[in-house]
Tab-separated table of C-alpha atoms in Angstrom:
chain	number	residue	atom	x	y	z
E	1	MET	CA	-12.118	-101.715	54.465
E	2	LYS	CA	-11.780	-99.858	57.739
E	3	PHE	CA	-12.342	-101.358	61.184
E	4	VAL	CA	-12.885	-99.630	64.515
E	5	ALA	CA	-9.415	-100.417	65.814
E	6	ALA	CA	-9.723	-98.478	69.046
E	7	THR	CA	-12.866	-100.355	70.020
E	8	ILE	CA	-11.293	-103.718	69.269
E	9	LEU	CA	-8.213	-102.975	71.355
E	10	ALA	CA	-10.337	-101.718	74.212
E	11	LEU	CA	-12.320	-104.933	74.120
E	12	ALA	CA	-9.120	-106.990	74.200
E	13	THR	CA	-8.179	-105.580	77.591
E	14	SER	CA	-11.616	-105.676	79.165
E	15	ALA	CA	-11.252	-107.092	82.658
E	16	SER	CA	-14.722	-108.561	82.565
E	17	ALA	CA	-14.199	-110.270	79.231
E	18	PHE	CA	-10.801	-111.761	79.945
E	19	ALA	CA	-10.371	-112.741	83.577
E	20	PRO	CA	-6.718	-113.649	84.359
E	21	ALA	CA	-5.869	-117.162	85.400
E	22	PRO	CA	-4.070	-117.799	88.721
E	23	SER	CA	-0.276	-118.039	88.629
E	24	ALA	CA	1.329	-121.448	88.306
E	25	SER	CA	4.743	-123.035	87.946
E	26	ARG	CA	6.477	-123.180	84.576
E	27	ASP	CA	5.717	-126.863	84.083
E	28	THR	CA	2.056	-126.295	84.842
E	29	ALA	CA	1.972	-123.283	82.548
E	30	LEU	CA	3.403	-125.271	79.634
E	31	GLN	CA	0.780	-127.990	80.025
E	32	MET	CA	-2.209	-125.752	80.783
E	33	SER	CA	-5.257	-126.162	78.578
E	34	LEU	CA	-6.400	-122.510	78.468
E	35	LYS	CA	-9.912	-123.886	78.141
E	36	ASP	CA	-11.092	-122.141	81.296
E	37	ASP	CA	-9.908	-118.772	79.976
E	38	LEU	CA	-12.241	-118.886	76.973
E	39	ALA	CA	-15.008	-121.315	77.875
E	40	THR	CA	-17.223	-118.425	78.946
E	41	ALA	CA	-15.109	-115.327	78.374
E	42	GLY	CA	-14.640	-116.093	74.690
E	43	LYS	CA	-18.359	-116.007	74.048
E	44	VAL	CA	-18.639	-112.642	75.778
E	45	ALA	CA	-15.782	-111.264	73.682
E	46	LEU	CA	-17.276	-112.615	70.469
E	47	ALA	CA	-20.624	-111.009	71.201
E	48	GLY	CA	-18.869	-107.737	72.008
E	49	ALA	CA	-16.805	-107.849	68.839
E	50	VAL	CA	-19.946	-108.155	66.736
E	51	ALA	CA	-21.775	-105.474	68.697
E	52	PHE	CA	-18.963	-102.955	68.275
E	53	GLY	CA	-18.739	-103.457	64.523
E	54	MET	CA	-15.695	-105.648	64.190
E	55	MET	CA	-17.023	-106.967	60.916
E	56	ALA	CA	-17.216	-104.732	57.878
E	57	SER	CA	-20.548	-103.808	56.383
E	58	PRO	CA	-21.562	-105.549	53.118
E	59	ALA	CA	-20.882	-102.328	51.191
E	60	GLN	CA	-17.229	-102.488	52.282
E	61	ALA	CA	-16.803	-106.225	51.788
E	62	LEU	CA	-14.263	-107.762	49.438
E	63	THR	CA	-15.754	-111.138	48.572
E	64	LYS	CA	-13.968	-114.281	47.438
E	65	ALA	CA	-15.190	-113.770	43.879
E	66	GLU	CA	-13.819	-110.222	43.854
E	67	VAL	CA	-10.467	-111.399	45.213
E	68	ASN	CA	-10.261	-114.110	42.535
E	69	SER	CA	-10.921	-111.527	39.812
E	70	LEU	CA	-7.815	-109.507	40.733
E	71	THR	CA	-4.532	-109.971	38.923
E	72	TYR	CA	-1.177	-110.508	40.616
E	73	LEU	CA	-0.121	-106.914	39.977
E	74	GLN	CA	-3.378	-105.627	41.457
E	75	VAL	CA	-2.699	-107.540	44.665
E	76	LYS	CA	1.072	-107.035	44.896
E	77	GLY	CA	2.086	-104.572	47.598
E	78	THR	CA	-1.478	-103.817	48.708
E	79	GLY	CA	-1.762	-106.203	51.656
E	80	LEU	CA	-4.794	-107.923	50.124
E	81	ALA	CA	-2.991	-111.279	50.215
E	82	ASN	CA	-3.044	-111.021	54.022
E	83	ARG	CA	-6.784	-110.386	54.179
E	84	CYS	CA	-9.625	-112.870	54.471
E	85	PRO	CA	-12.596	-112.557	52.101
E	86	GLU	CA	-15.874	-111.235	53.475
E	87	VAL	CA	-19.210	-113.031	53.240
E	88	ILE	CA	-22.480	-111.357	52.279
E	89	GLY	CA	-25.730	-112.942	53.395
E	90	GLU	CA	-27.574	-114.274	56.404
E	91	ASP	CA	-28.614	-117.692	55.137
E	92	SER	CA	-28.021	-121.082	56.747
E	93	ILE	CA	-26.107	-124.193	55.697
E	94	LYS	CA	-26.624	-127.617	57.233
E	95	PRO	CA	-23.572	-129.797	56.489
E	96	GLU	CA	-24.221	-133.243	55.078
E	97	LYS	CA	-22.247	-136.420	55.589
E	98	GLY	CA	-18.879	-136.171	53.867
E	99	ASN	CA	-18.782	-132.352	53.799
E	100	ARG	CA	-15.566	-130.509	54.635
E	101	LEU	CA	-14.560	-126.995	55.555
E	102	THR	CA	-12.095	-125.753	52.931
E	103	GLU	CA	-10.258	-122.543	52.063
E	104	MET	CA	-10.522	-121.475	55.693
E	105	CYS	CA	-8.814	-118.155	56.332
E	106	ILE	CA	-8.109	-116.777	59.830
E	107	GLU	CA	-7.007	-113.137	59.980
E	108	PRO	CA	-5.950	-111.516	63.292
E	109	LYS	CA	-7.033	-107.915	63.853
E	110	ALA	CA	-5.936	-107.205	67.432
E	111	TRP	CA	-3.453	-108.599	69.944
E	112	ALA	CA	-2.964	-108.406	73.709
E	113	VAL	CA	-0.400	-109.935	76.067
E	114	GLU	CA	-1.015	-110.881	79.684
E	115	GLU	CA	1.197	-108.904	82.065
E	116	GLU	CA	1.509	-108.481	85.829
E	117	ILE	CA	0.611	-104.899	86.660
E	118	GLY	CA	1.392	-103.468	90.083
E	119	ARG	CA	-0.702	-100.896	91.854
E	120	GLY	CA	-0.759	-99.946	95.525
E	121	GLY	CA	1.709	-102.646	96.442
E	122	LYS	CA	-0.397	-105.323	94.778
E	123	THR	CA	-0.016	-107.008	91.423
E	124	GLU	CA	-2.643	-108.435	89.133
E	125	LYS	CA	-2.627	-109.995	85.696
E	126	LYS	CA	-4.215	-108.070	82.846
E	127	PHE	CA	-4.126	-108.220	79.084
E	128	VAL	CA	-2.167	-105.271	77.712
E	129	ASN	CA	-2.685	-103.894	74.216
E	130	SER	CA	0.163	-104.675	71.852
E	131	LYS	CA	0.995	-103.973	68.228
E	132	VAL	CA	2.126	-106.460	65.649
E	133	MET	CA	5.717	-106.117	64.422
E	134	THR	CA	5.502	-108.847	61.778
E	135	ARG	CA	4.964	-107.858	58.161
E	136	GLN	CA	1.661	-108.835	56.620
E	137	THR	CA	2.311	-112.576	56.614
E	138	TYR	CA	0.475	-113.574	59.791
E	139	THR	CA	-2.877	-114.659	58.328
E	140	LEU	CA	-3.582	-118.399	58.157
E	141	ASP	CA	-5.042	-119.616	54.860
E	142	GLY	CA	-5.990	-122.719	52.898
E	143	ILE	CA	-6.967	-124.623	56.046
E	144	GLU	CA	-9.069	-127.725	55.491
E	145	GLY	CA	-10.728	-130.299	57.699
E	146	ASN	CA	-13.573	-132.726	58.144
E	147	LEU	CA	-17.091	-131.895	59.310
E	148	GLU	CA	-18.958	-134.433	61.411
E	149	GLN	CA	-22.112	-134.535	63.508
E	150	SER	CA	-21.789	-135.554	67.161
E	151	GLY	CA	-24.733	-135.389	69.505
E	152	GLY	CA	-26.598	-133.064	67.171
E	153	ALA	CA	-23.677	-130.645	66.941
E	154	ILE	CA	-21.125	-129.861	64.229
E	155	VAL	CA	-17.545	-130.946	64.939
E	156	PHE	CA	-14.717	-129.540	62.798
E	157	SER	CA	-11.337	-131.341	62.771
E	158	GLU	CA	-8.454	-129.437	61.170
E	159	LYS	CA	-6.252	-131.573	58.918
E	160	GLU	CA	-4.029	-129.449	56.658
E	161	GLY	CA	-3.237	-126.061	55.182
E	162	ILE	CA	-1.104	-123.035	56.049
E	163	ASP	CA	-2.023	-123.474	59.698
E	164	TYR	CA	0.809	-121.647	61.446
E	165	ALA	CA	2.620	-118.324	61.151
E	166	ALA	CA	5.511	-116.904	63.167
E	167	CYS	CA	4.466	-113.571	64.686
E	168	THR	CA	5.922	-110.969	67.035
E	169	VAL	CA	4.006	-108.334	68.977
E	170	GLN	CA	5.402	-105.423	70.983
E	171	LEU	CA	4.234	-104.230	74.392
E	172	PRO	CA	3.961	-100.495	75.205
E	173	GLY	CA	7.273	-100.635	77.093
E	174	GLY	CA	9.099	-101.939	74.040
E	175	GLU	CA	9.318	-105.621	75.013
E	176	ARG	CA	8.699	-107.925	72.085
E	177	VAL	CA	6.849	-111.212	72.451
E	178	PRO	CA	7.276	-113.811	69.686
E	179	PHE	CA	4.702	-116.574	69.279
E	180	LEU	CA	3.579	-119.117	66.711
E	181	PHE	CA	0.029	-118.193	65.683
E	182	THR	CA	-1.601	-121.489	64.775
E	183	VAL	CA	-4.660	-123.763	64.868
E	184	LYS	CA	-2.837	-127.056	64.334
E	185	ASP	CA	-4.917	-130.165	65.095
E	186	LEU	CA	-7.900	-128.023	66.057
E	187	VAL	CA	-11.029	-129.917	67.076
E	188	ALA	CA	-13.882	-127.406	67.397
E	189	LYS	CA	-17.361	-128.402	68.525
E	190	GLY	CA	-20.374	-126.236	67.693
E	191	ASN	CA	-23.570	-125.442	69.538
E	192	GLY	CA	-25.854	-126.710	66.784
E	193	ASP	CA	-26.091	-128.700	63.557
E	194	THR	CA	-26.432	-125.746	61.154
E	195	PHE	CA	-24.137	-122.879	60.180
E	196	LYS	CA	-26.185	-119.710	60.638
E	197	PRO	CA	-25.715	-116.236	62.171
E	198	GLY	CA	-25.058	-116.724	65.877
E	199	PHE	CA	-23.628	-120.244	65.497
E	200	GLN	CA	-20.597	-120.743	67.764
E	201	MET	CA	-17.898	-123.379	67.895
E	202	GLY	CA	-14.686	-123.711	69.819
E	203	GLY	CA	-11.978	-126.129	70.831
E	204	ASP	CA	-8.342	-126.752	71.670
E	205	PHE	CA	-5.380	-126.854	69.305
E	206	SER	CA	-1.669	-127.663	69.521
E	207	VAL	CA	0.980	-124.934	69.596
E	208	PRO	CA	4.404	-126.214	68.435
E	209	SER	CA	7.633	-124.628	69.595
E	210	TYR	CA	8.347	-121.225	68.048
E	211	ARG	CA	11.840	-122.481	67.127
E	212	THR	CA	12.892	-125.909	65.884
E	213	GLY	CA	15.811	-128.026	67.053
E	214	LEU	CA	17.981	-126.681	64.213
E	215	PHE	CA	17.953	-123.141	65.624
E	216	LEU	CA	21.222	-121.978	67.188
E	217	ASP	CA	21.338	-119.305	69.885
E	218	PRO	CA	24.024	-116.556	69.902
E	219	LYS	CA	26.475	-118.939	71.613
E	220	GLY	CA	25.937	-121.713	69.078
E	221	ARG	CA	23.764	-123.914	71.284
E	222	GLY	CA	20.848	-125.822	69.770
E	223	GLY	CA	18.446	-128.683	70.282
E	224	THR	CA	19.766	-131.124	67.675
E	225	THR	CA	22.794	-129.241	66.312
E	226	GLY	CA	25.435	-126.886	67.694
E	227	TYR	CA	27.206	-126.963	71.053
E	228	ASP	CA	25.890	-128.543	74.247
E	229	MET	CA	27.198	-125.676	76.341
E	230	ALA	CA	28.515	-122.148	76.049
E	231	VAL	CA	32.147	-122.568	74.946
E	232	ALA	CA	33.149	-119.285	76.574
E	233	LEU	CA	32.214	-120.596	80.046
E	234	PRO	CA	34.003	-123.940	80.414
E	235	GLY	CA	34.801	-123.314	84.082
E	236	LEU	CA	31.132	-123.540	85.056
E	237	GLN	CA	30.481	-126.853	83.283
E	238	SER	CA	31.223	-129.108	86.224
E	239	GLY	CA	28.076	-131.170	85.791
E	240	GLU	CA	27.176	-130.473	89.389
E	241	GLU	CA	26.516	-127.147	91.085
E	242	GLY	CA	28.318	-125.003	88.551
E	243	ASP	CA	25.838	-125.742	85.773
E	244	ASP	CA	22.656	-124.994	87.698
E	245	GLU	CA	22.336	-121.386	86.570
E	246	LEU	CA	22.872	-122.307	82.918
E	247	PHE	CA	20.893	-125.548	82.842
E	248	LYS	CA	17.881	-124.139	80.964
E	249	GLU	CA	20.095	-122.230	78.553
E	250	ASN	CA	22.221	-125.279	77.739
E	251	ASN	CA	19.449	-127.875	77.575
E	252	LYS	CA	17.198	-126.815	74.723
E	253	THR	CA	13.668	-128.234	74.533
E	254	PHE	CA	10.913	-128.383	71.923
E	255	ASP	CA	7.839	-127.321	73.908
E	256	VAL	CA	4.358	-128.145	72.587
E	257	THR	CA	1.602	-126.291	74.434
E	258	THR	CA	-2.161	-126.010	74.095
E	259	GLY	CA	-4.270	-123.105	72.863
E	260	ARG	CA	-7.965	-122.500	72.524
E	261	ILE	CA	-10.129	-120.686	69.986
E	262	GLU	CA	-13.776	-119.611	70.014
E	263	MET	CA	-15.476	-118.719	66.722
E	264	GLU	CA	-18.863	-117.197	65.949
E	265	VAL	CA	-20.527	-117.200	62.527
E	266	ASN	CA	-22.368	-114.003	61.614
E	267	LYS	CA	-22.557	-114.226	57.816
E	268	VAL	CA	-23.637	-117.157	55.623
E	269	ASN	CA	-23.960	-117.254	51.824
E	270	LYS	CA	-25.734	-120.489	50.932
E	271	GLU	CA	-25.430	-119.978	47.173
E	272	GLU	CA	-21.633	-119.792	47.399
E	273	SER	CA	-21.421	-122.215	50.382
E	274	GLU	CA	-19.517	-119.593	52.390
E	275	ILE	CA	-19.453	-118.753	56.082
E	276	GLY	CA	-17.713	-115.907	57.884
E	277	GLY	CA	-17.445	-114.492	61.363
E	278	VAL	CA	-15.158	-113.476	64.218
E	279	PHE	CA	-12.843	-115.389	66.533
E	280	VAL	CA	-11.013	-115.043	69.831
E	281	ALA	CA	-7.947	-117.217	70.505
E	282	THR	CA	-5.511	-117.525	73.380
E	283	GLN	CA	-2.228	-119.397	73.506
E	284	LEU	CA	1.234	-119.321	75.045
E	285	GLY	CA	4.122	-117.498	73.430
E	286	ASP	CA	7.725	-118.516	72.826
E	287	THR	CA	9.635	-120.297	75.624
E	288	ASP	CA	13.012	-119.555	73.992
E	289	MET	CA	13.522	-123.326	73.730
E	290	GLY	CA	12.759	-123.859	77.403
E	291	SER	CA	14.831	-121.080	78.959
E	292	LYS	CA	11.975	-118.755	79.958
E	293	VAL	CA	8.351	-118.829	81.084
E	294	PRO	CA	6.063	-118.040	78.127
E	295	LYS	CA	3.555	-115.193	78.138
E	296	LYS	CA	-0.109	-115.682	77.329
E	297	VAL	CA	-1.138	-114.052	74.033
E	298	LEU	CA	-4.705	-113.082	73.114
E	299	THR	CA	-5.612	-112.755	69.426
E	300	LYS	CA	-8.895	-111.557	67.902
E	301	GLY	CA	-10.003	-111.172	64.311
E	302	ILE	CA	-12.155	-112.570	61.502
E	303	PHE	CA	-12.395	-115.867	59.633
E	304	TYR	CA	-13.772	-117.217	56.354
E	305	ALA	CA	-14.482	-120.756	55.116
E	306	ARG	CA	-16.328	-122.748	52.472
E	307	VAL	CA	-18.527	-125.789	53.079
E	308	ASP	CA	-17.727	-128.374	50.361
Protein backbone atom coordinates (compact mmCIF):
# COMPACT_ATOMS: atom_id res chain seq x y z
CA MET A 1 0.00 0.00 0.00
CA LYS A 2 1.49 3.31 -1.04
CA PHE A 3 0.62 6.69 0.47
CA VAL A 4 1.28 10.18 -0.85
CA ALA A 5 4.07 10.89 1.61
CA ALA A 6 5.02 14.27 0.19
CA THR A 7 1.48 15.55 0.53
CA ILE A 8 1.19 14.34 4.10
CA LEU A 9 4.44 16.00 5.14
CA ALA A 10 3.45 19.22 3.44
CA LEU A 11 0.19 19.19 5.34
CA ALA A 12 2.03 18.65 8.63
CA THR A 13 3.84 21.96 8.27
CA SER A 14 0.93 24.01 6.99
CA ALA A 15 0.92 27.30 8.86
CA SER A 16 -2.82 27.61 8.55
CA ALA A 17 -3.49 24.12 9.84
CA PHE A 18 -1.15 24.22 12.81
CA ALA A 19 -0.89 27.67 14.35
CA PRO A 20 1.96 27.84 16.93
CA ALA A 21 1.14 28.48 20.54
CA PRO A 22 2.74 31.45 22.37
CA SER A 23 5.94 30.79 24.31
CA ALA A 24 5.70 29.98 28.00
CA SER A 25 7.91 29.01 30.91
CA ARG A 26 9.04 25.42 31.39
CA ASP A 27 6.58 24.78 34.21
CA THR A 28 3.72 26.11 32.13
CA ALA A 29 4.85 24.08 29.14
CA LEU A 30 4.88 20.85 31.16
CA GLN A 31 1.34 21.42 32.39
CA MET A 32 -0.15 22.77 29.16
CA SER A 33 -3.23 21.01 27.82
CA LEU A 34 -2.51 21.34 24.08
CA LYS A 35 -6.27 21.43 23.63
CA ASP A 36 -6.18 24.84 21.97
CA ASP A 37 -3.68 23.61 19.38
CA LEU A 38 -6.06 20.98 18.01
CA ALA A 39 -9.55 22.10 19.00
CA THR A 40 -10.02 23.69 15.58
CA ALA A 41 -6.76 23.04 13.76
CA GLY A 42 -7.06 19.28 14.16
CA LYS A 43 -10.34 19.20 12.29
CA VAL A 44 -8.83 21.19 9.43
CA ALA A 45 -5.88 18.81 9.26
CA LEU A 46 -8.14 15.76 9.33
CA ALA A 47 -10.24 17.09 6.48
CA GLY A 48 -7.08 17.86 4.52
CA ALA A 49 -5.63 14.42 5.14
CA VAL A 50 -8.73 12.79 3.69
CA ALA A 51 -8.87 15.19 0.76
CA PHE A 52 -5.26 14.54 -0.22
CA GLY A 53 -5.66 10.77 -0.17
CA MET A 54 -4.06 9.83 3.10
CA MET A 55 -6.16 6.70 3.22
CA ALA A 56 -5.56 3.90 0.76
CA SER A 57 -8.19 2.98 -1.78
CA PRO A 58 -10.21 -0.22 -1.15
CA ALA A 59 -8.28 -1.99 -3.92
CA GLN A 60 -5.05 -1.46 -1.96
CA ALA A 61 -6.49 -2.28 1.46
CA LEU A 62 -5.22 -5.08 3.66
CA THR A 63 -8.20 -5.96 5.83
CA LYS A 64 -8.23 -7.57 9.26
CA ALA A 65 -9.40 -10.86 7.78
CA GLU A 66 -6.52 -10.83 5.29
CA VAL A 67 -4.01 -10.07 8.04
CA ASN A 68 -5.37 -12.94 10.16
CA SER A 69 -4.99 -15.34 7.23
CA LEU A 70 -1.23 -14.74 7.00
CA THR A 71 1.26 -17.04 8.67
CA TYR A 72 4.11 -15.90 10.91
CA LEU A 73 6.67 -16.43 8.15
CA GLN A 74 4.56 -14.40 5.72
CA VAL A 75 4.56 -11.47 8.14
CA LYS A 76 8.13 -11.76 9.46
CA GLY A 77 10.44 -9.07 8.12
CA THR A 78 7.78 -7.39 5.97
CA GLY A 79 6.68 -4.62 8.32
CA LEU A 80 3.07 -5.81 8.24
CA ALA A 81 3.07 -6.22 12.03
CA ASN A 82 3.51 -2.44 12.28
CA ARG A 83 0.55 -1.69 10.03
CA CYS A 84 -3.08 -1.17 10.94
CA PRO A 85 -5.77 -3.05 8.99
CA GLU A 86 -7.88 -1.11 6.51
CA VAL A 87 -11.68 -0.99 6.52
CA ILE A 88 -13.84 -1.33 3.42
CA GLY A 89 -17.33 0.13 3.47
CA GLU A 90 -19.29 3.27 4.19
CA ASP A 91 -21.94 1.93 6.55
CA SER A 92 -22.86 3.19 10.02
CA ILE A 93 -22.76 1.64 13.49
CA LYS A 94 -24.68 2.99 16.46
CA PRO A 95 -23.11 1.65 19.68
CA GLU A 96 -25.44 0.10 22.22
CA LYS A 97 -25.16 0.09 25.99
CA GLY A 98 -22.26 -2.09 27.08
CA ASN A 99 -20.37 -1.89 23.77
CA ARG A 100 -16.61 -1.41 23.73
CA LEU A 101 -13.98 -0.39 21.23
CA THR A 102 -11.48 -3.25 20.92
CA GLU A 103 -8.44 -4.15 18.83
CA MET A 104 -7.82 -0.45 18.25
CA CYS A 105 -4.69 0.17 16.21
CA ILE A 106 -3.09 3.62 15.78
CA GLU A 107 -0.39 3.87 13.11
CA PRO A 108 1.62 7.09 12.61
CA LYS A 109 2.43 8.07 9.03
CA ALA A 110 4.07 11.49 9.38
CA TRP A 111 5.82 13.50 12.08
CA ALA A 112 6.70 17.16 12.63
CA VAL A 113 8.45 19.00 15.47
CA GLU A 114 7.81 22.59 16.49
CA GLU A 115 10.91 24.75 16.09
CA GLU A 116 11.75 28.45 16.36
CA ILE A 117 12.73 29.66 12.91
CA GLY A 118 14.42 33.03 12.47
CA ARG A 119 13.97 35.27 9.48
CA GLY A 120 14.72 38.97 9.11
CA GLY A 121 15.70 39.31 12.73
CA LYS A 122 12.43 37.79 13.90
CA THR A 123 11.64 34.30 15.11
CA GLU A 124 8.45 32.32 14.85
CA LYS A 125 7.40 28.82 15.77
CA LYS A 126 6.64 26.38 12.98
CA PHE A 127 6.29 22.64 12.65
CA VAL A 128 9.27 21.22 10.78
CA ASN A 129 9.13 17.94 8.86
CA SER A 130 11.03 15.14 10.55
CA LYS A 131 11.74 11.49 9.83
CA VAL A 132 11.31 8.60 12.19
CA MET A 133 14.50 6.89 13.38
CA THR A 134 12.77 4.11 15.32
CA ARG A 135 12.42 0.69 13.73
CA GLN A 136 8.92 -0.41 12.87
CA THR A 137 7.72 -0.78 16.45
CA TYR A 138 5.94 2.55 16.91
CA THR A 139 2.35 1.52 16.13
CA LEU A 140 -0.05 1.18 19.06
CA ASP A 141 -2.22 -1.94 19.03
CA GLY A 142 -4.70 -3.96 21.06
CA ILE A 143 -6.16 -0.85 22.70
CA GLU A 144 -9.52 -1.31 24.38
CA GLY A 145 -11.97 0.92 26.18
CA ASN A 146 -15.57 1.60 27.06
CA LEU A 147 -18.15 3.33 24.87
CA GLU A 148 -20.78 5.49 26.52
CA GLN A 149 -23.39 8.02 25.44
CA SER A 150 -23.24 11.50 26.97
CA GLY A 151 -25.52 14.26 25.79
CA GLY A 152 -26.28 12.40 22.58
CA ALA A 153 -22.60 11.91 21.76
CA ILE A 154 -20.25 8.92 21.89
CA VAL A 155 -17.56 9.02 24.58
CA PHE A 156 -14.62 6.59 24.36
CA SER A 157 -12.51 5.94 27.49
CA GLU A 158 -9.24 4.07 26.92
CA LYS A 159 -8.54 1.37 29.51
CA GLU A 160 -5.80 -1.03 28.37
CA GLY A 161 -3.65 -2.36 25.56
CA ILE A 162 -0.27 -1.59 24.00
CA ASP A 163 -0.93 2.11 24.44
CA TYR A 164 2.58 3.55 24.37
CA ALA A 165 5.71 3.23 22.24
CA ALA A 166 9.11 4.90 22.59
CA CYS A 167 9.91 6.79 19.38
CA THR A 168 12.64 9.08 18.08
CA VAL A 169 12.39 11.47 15.14
CA GLN A 170 15.18 13.45 13.49
CA LEU A 171 15.05 17.08 12.36
CA PRO A 172 16.65 18.19 9.06
CA GLY A 173 19.67 19.55 10.96
CA GLY A 174 20.36 16.18 12.53
CA GLU A 175 18.91 16.84 16.00
CA ARG A 176 16.99 13.88 17.35
CA VAL A 177 13.86 14.27 19.44
CA PRO A 178 12.74 11.29 21.55
CA PHE A 179 9.14 11.07 22.74
CA LEU A 180 6.71 8.52 24.12
CA PHE A 181 3.93 8.09 21.54
CA THR A 182 0.86 7.20 23.57
CA VAL A 183 -2.88 7.57 24.17
CA LYS A 184 -2.89 6.54 27.83
CA ASP A 185 -6.11 7.37 29.71
CA LEU A 186 -7.62 8.92 26.58
CA VAL A 187 -11.16 10.24 26.95
CA ALA A 188 -12.44 11.16 23.47
CA LYS A 189 -15.85 12.71 22.90
CA GLY A 190 -17.55 12.49 19.50
CA ASN A 191 -19.80 14.84 17.59
CA GLY A 192 -22.66 12.36 17.29
CA ASP A 193 -24.12 9.07 18.50
CA THR A 194 -23.25 6.96 15.43
CA PHE A 195 -19.98 5.87 13.83
CA LYS A 196 -20.23 6.85 10.17
CA PRO A 197 -18.03 8.55 7.54
CA GLY A 198 -17.33 12.07 8.76
CA PHE A 199 -17.78 11.23 12.46
CA GLN A 200 -15.14 12.99 14.59
CA MET A 201 -14.01 12.53 18.16
CA GLY A 202 -11.17 13.93 20.18
CA GLY A 203 -9.84 14.36 23.68
CA ASP A 204 -6.87 14.61 26.01
CA PHE A 205 -4.55 11.83 27.15
CA SER A 206 -1.66 11.44 29.59
CA VAL A 207 1.96 11.33 28.42
CA PRO A 208 4.24 9.59 30.96
CA SER A 209 7.93 10.37 31.20
CA TYR A 210 10.02 8.99 28.34
CA ARG A 211 12.40 7.47 30.92
CA THR A 212 11.58 5.85 34.25
CA GLY A 213 13.25 6.42 37.60
CA LEU A 214 15.51 3.39 37.04
CA PHE A 215 17.30 5.05 34.11
CA LEU A 216 20.86 6.19 34.79
CA ASP A 217 22.48 9.03 32.86
CA PRO A 218 26.14 8.85 31.68
CA LYS A 219 27.32 10.01 35.12
CA GLY A 220 25.30 7.38 36.98
CA ARG A 221 22.57 9.72 38.20
CA GLY A 222 18.96 8.52 38.34
CA GLY A 223 15.56 9.17 39.82
CA THR A 224 15.31 6.23 42.22
CA THR A 225 18.72 4.57 41.78
CA GLY A 226 22.28 5.72 41.11
CA TYR A 227 24.12 8.77 42.43
CA ASP A 228 22.52 12.00 43.64
CA MET A 229 25.23 14.08 42.00
CA ALA A 230 28.02 13.85 39.47
CA VAL A 231 30.90 12.20 41.36
CA ALA A 232 33.48 13.90 39.15
CA LEU A 233 32.38 17.36 40.33
CA PRO A 234 32.40 17.22 44.14
CA GLY A 235 33.74 20.77 44.44
CA LEU A 236 30.52 22.25 43.08
CA GLN A 237 28.21 20.36 45.46
CA SER A 238 28.08 22.99 48.17
CA GLY A 239 24.30 22.88 48.48
CA GLU A 240 24.19 26.61 47.93
CA GLU A 241 25.35 28.62 44.93
CA GLY A 242 27.69 26.01 43.54
CA ASP A 243 24.91 23.58 42.68
CA ASP A 244 22.66 26.00 40.82
CA GLU A 245 23.97 25.19 37.36
CA LEU A 246 23.66 21.45 37.93
CA PHE A 247 20.38 21.43 39.85
CA LYS A 248 18.23 20.12 36.98
CA GLU A 249 20.84 17.55 36.00
CA ASN A 250 21.19 16.22 39.55
CA ASN A 251 17.52 16.27 40.54
CA LYS A 252 15.77 13.87 38.19
CA THR A 253 11.99 14.10 37.80
CA PHE A 254 9.26 11.91 36.32
CA ASP A 255 7.25 14.40 34.23
CA VAL A 256 3.69 13.55 33.19
CA THR A 257 2.33 15.91 30.54
CA THR A 258 -0.87 16.15 28.52
CA GLY A 259 -1.47 15.45 24.83
CA ARG A 260 -4.45 15.70 22.56
CA ILE A 261 -5.73 13.65 19.64
CA GLU A 262 -8.42 14.29 17.02
CA MET A 263 -9.80 11.36 15.02
CA GLU A 264 -12.12 11.20 12.03
CA VAL A 265 -13.91 8.07 10.81
CA ASN A 266 -14.10 7.67 7.04
CA LYS A 267 -14.73 3.93 6.64
CA VAL A 268 -17.28 1.72 8.43
CA ASN A 269 -17.97 -1.99 7.86
CA LYS A 270 -21.14 -2.84 9.77
CA GLU A 271 -20.99 -6.56 8.97
CA GLU A 272 -17.55 -6.88 10.57
CA SER A 273 -18.23 -4.14 13.20
CA GLU A 274 -15.13 -2.25 12.03
CA ILE A 275 -14.32 1.44 11.81
CA GLY A 276 -11.28 3.17 10.35
CA GLY A 277 -10.04 6.66 9.69
CA VAL A 278 -7.29 9.22 10.23
CA PHE A 279 -5.94 11.02 13.28
CA VAL A 280 -3.86 14.03 14.25
CA ALA A 281 -2.13 14.09 17.66
CA THR A 282 0.13 16.55 19.43
CA GLN A 283 2.14 16.05 22.60
CA LEU A 284 5.35 17.07 24.33
CA GLY A 285 8.59 15.18 23.84
CA ASP A 286 11.21 13.99 26.30
CA THR A 287 12.31 16.34 29.12
CA ASP A 288 15.46 14.29 29.80
CA MET A 289 14.10 13.68 33.31
CA GLY A 290 13.53 17.38 33.92
CA SER A 291 16.81 18.81 32.63
CA LYS A 292 15.50 20.38 29.41
CA VAL A 293 12.40 22.02 27.96
CA PRO A 294 10.49 19.49 25.83
CA LYS A 295 9.63 20.08 22.17
CA LYS A 296 6.11 19.78 20.82
CA VAL A 297 5.67 16.80 18.47
CA LEU A 298 2.91 16.49 15.86
CA THR A 299 1.92 13.01 14.67
CA LYS A 300 -0.54 12.07 11.91
CA GLY A 301 -1.67 8.72 10.58
CA ILE A 302 -4.49 6.16 10.45
CA PHE A 303 -6.43 4.12 12.99
CA TYR A 304 -8.59 0.99 13.11
CA ALA A 305 -11.00 -0.39 15.73
CA ARG A 306 -13.81 -2.87 16.28
CA VAL A 307 -17.12 -2.17 18.02
CA ASP A 308 -17.90 -5.15 20.30
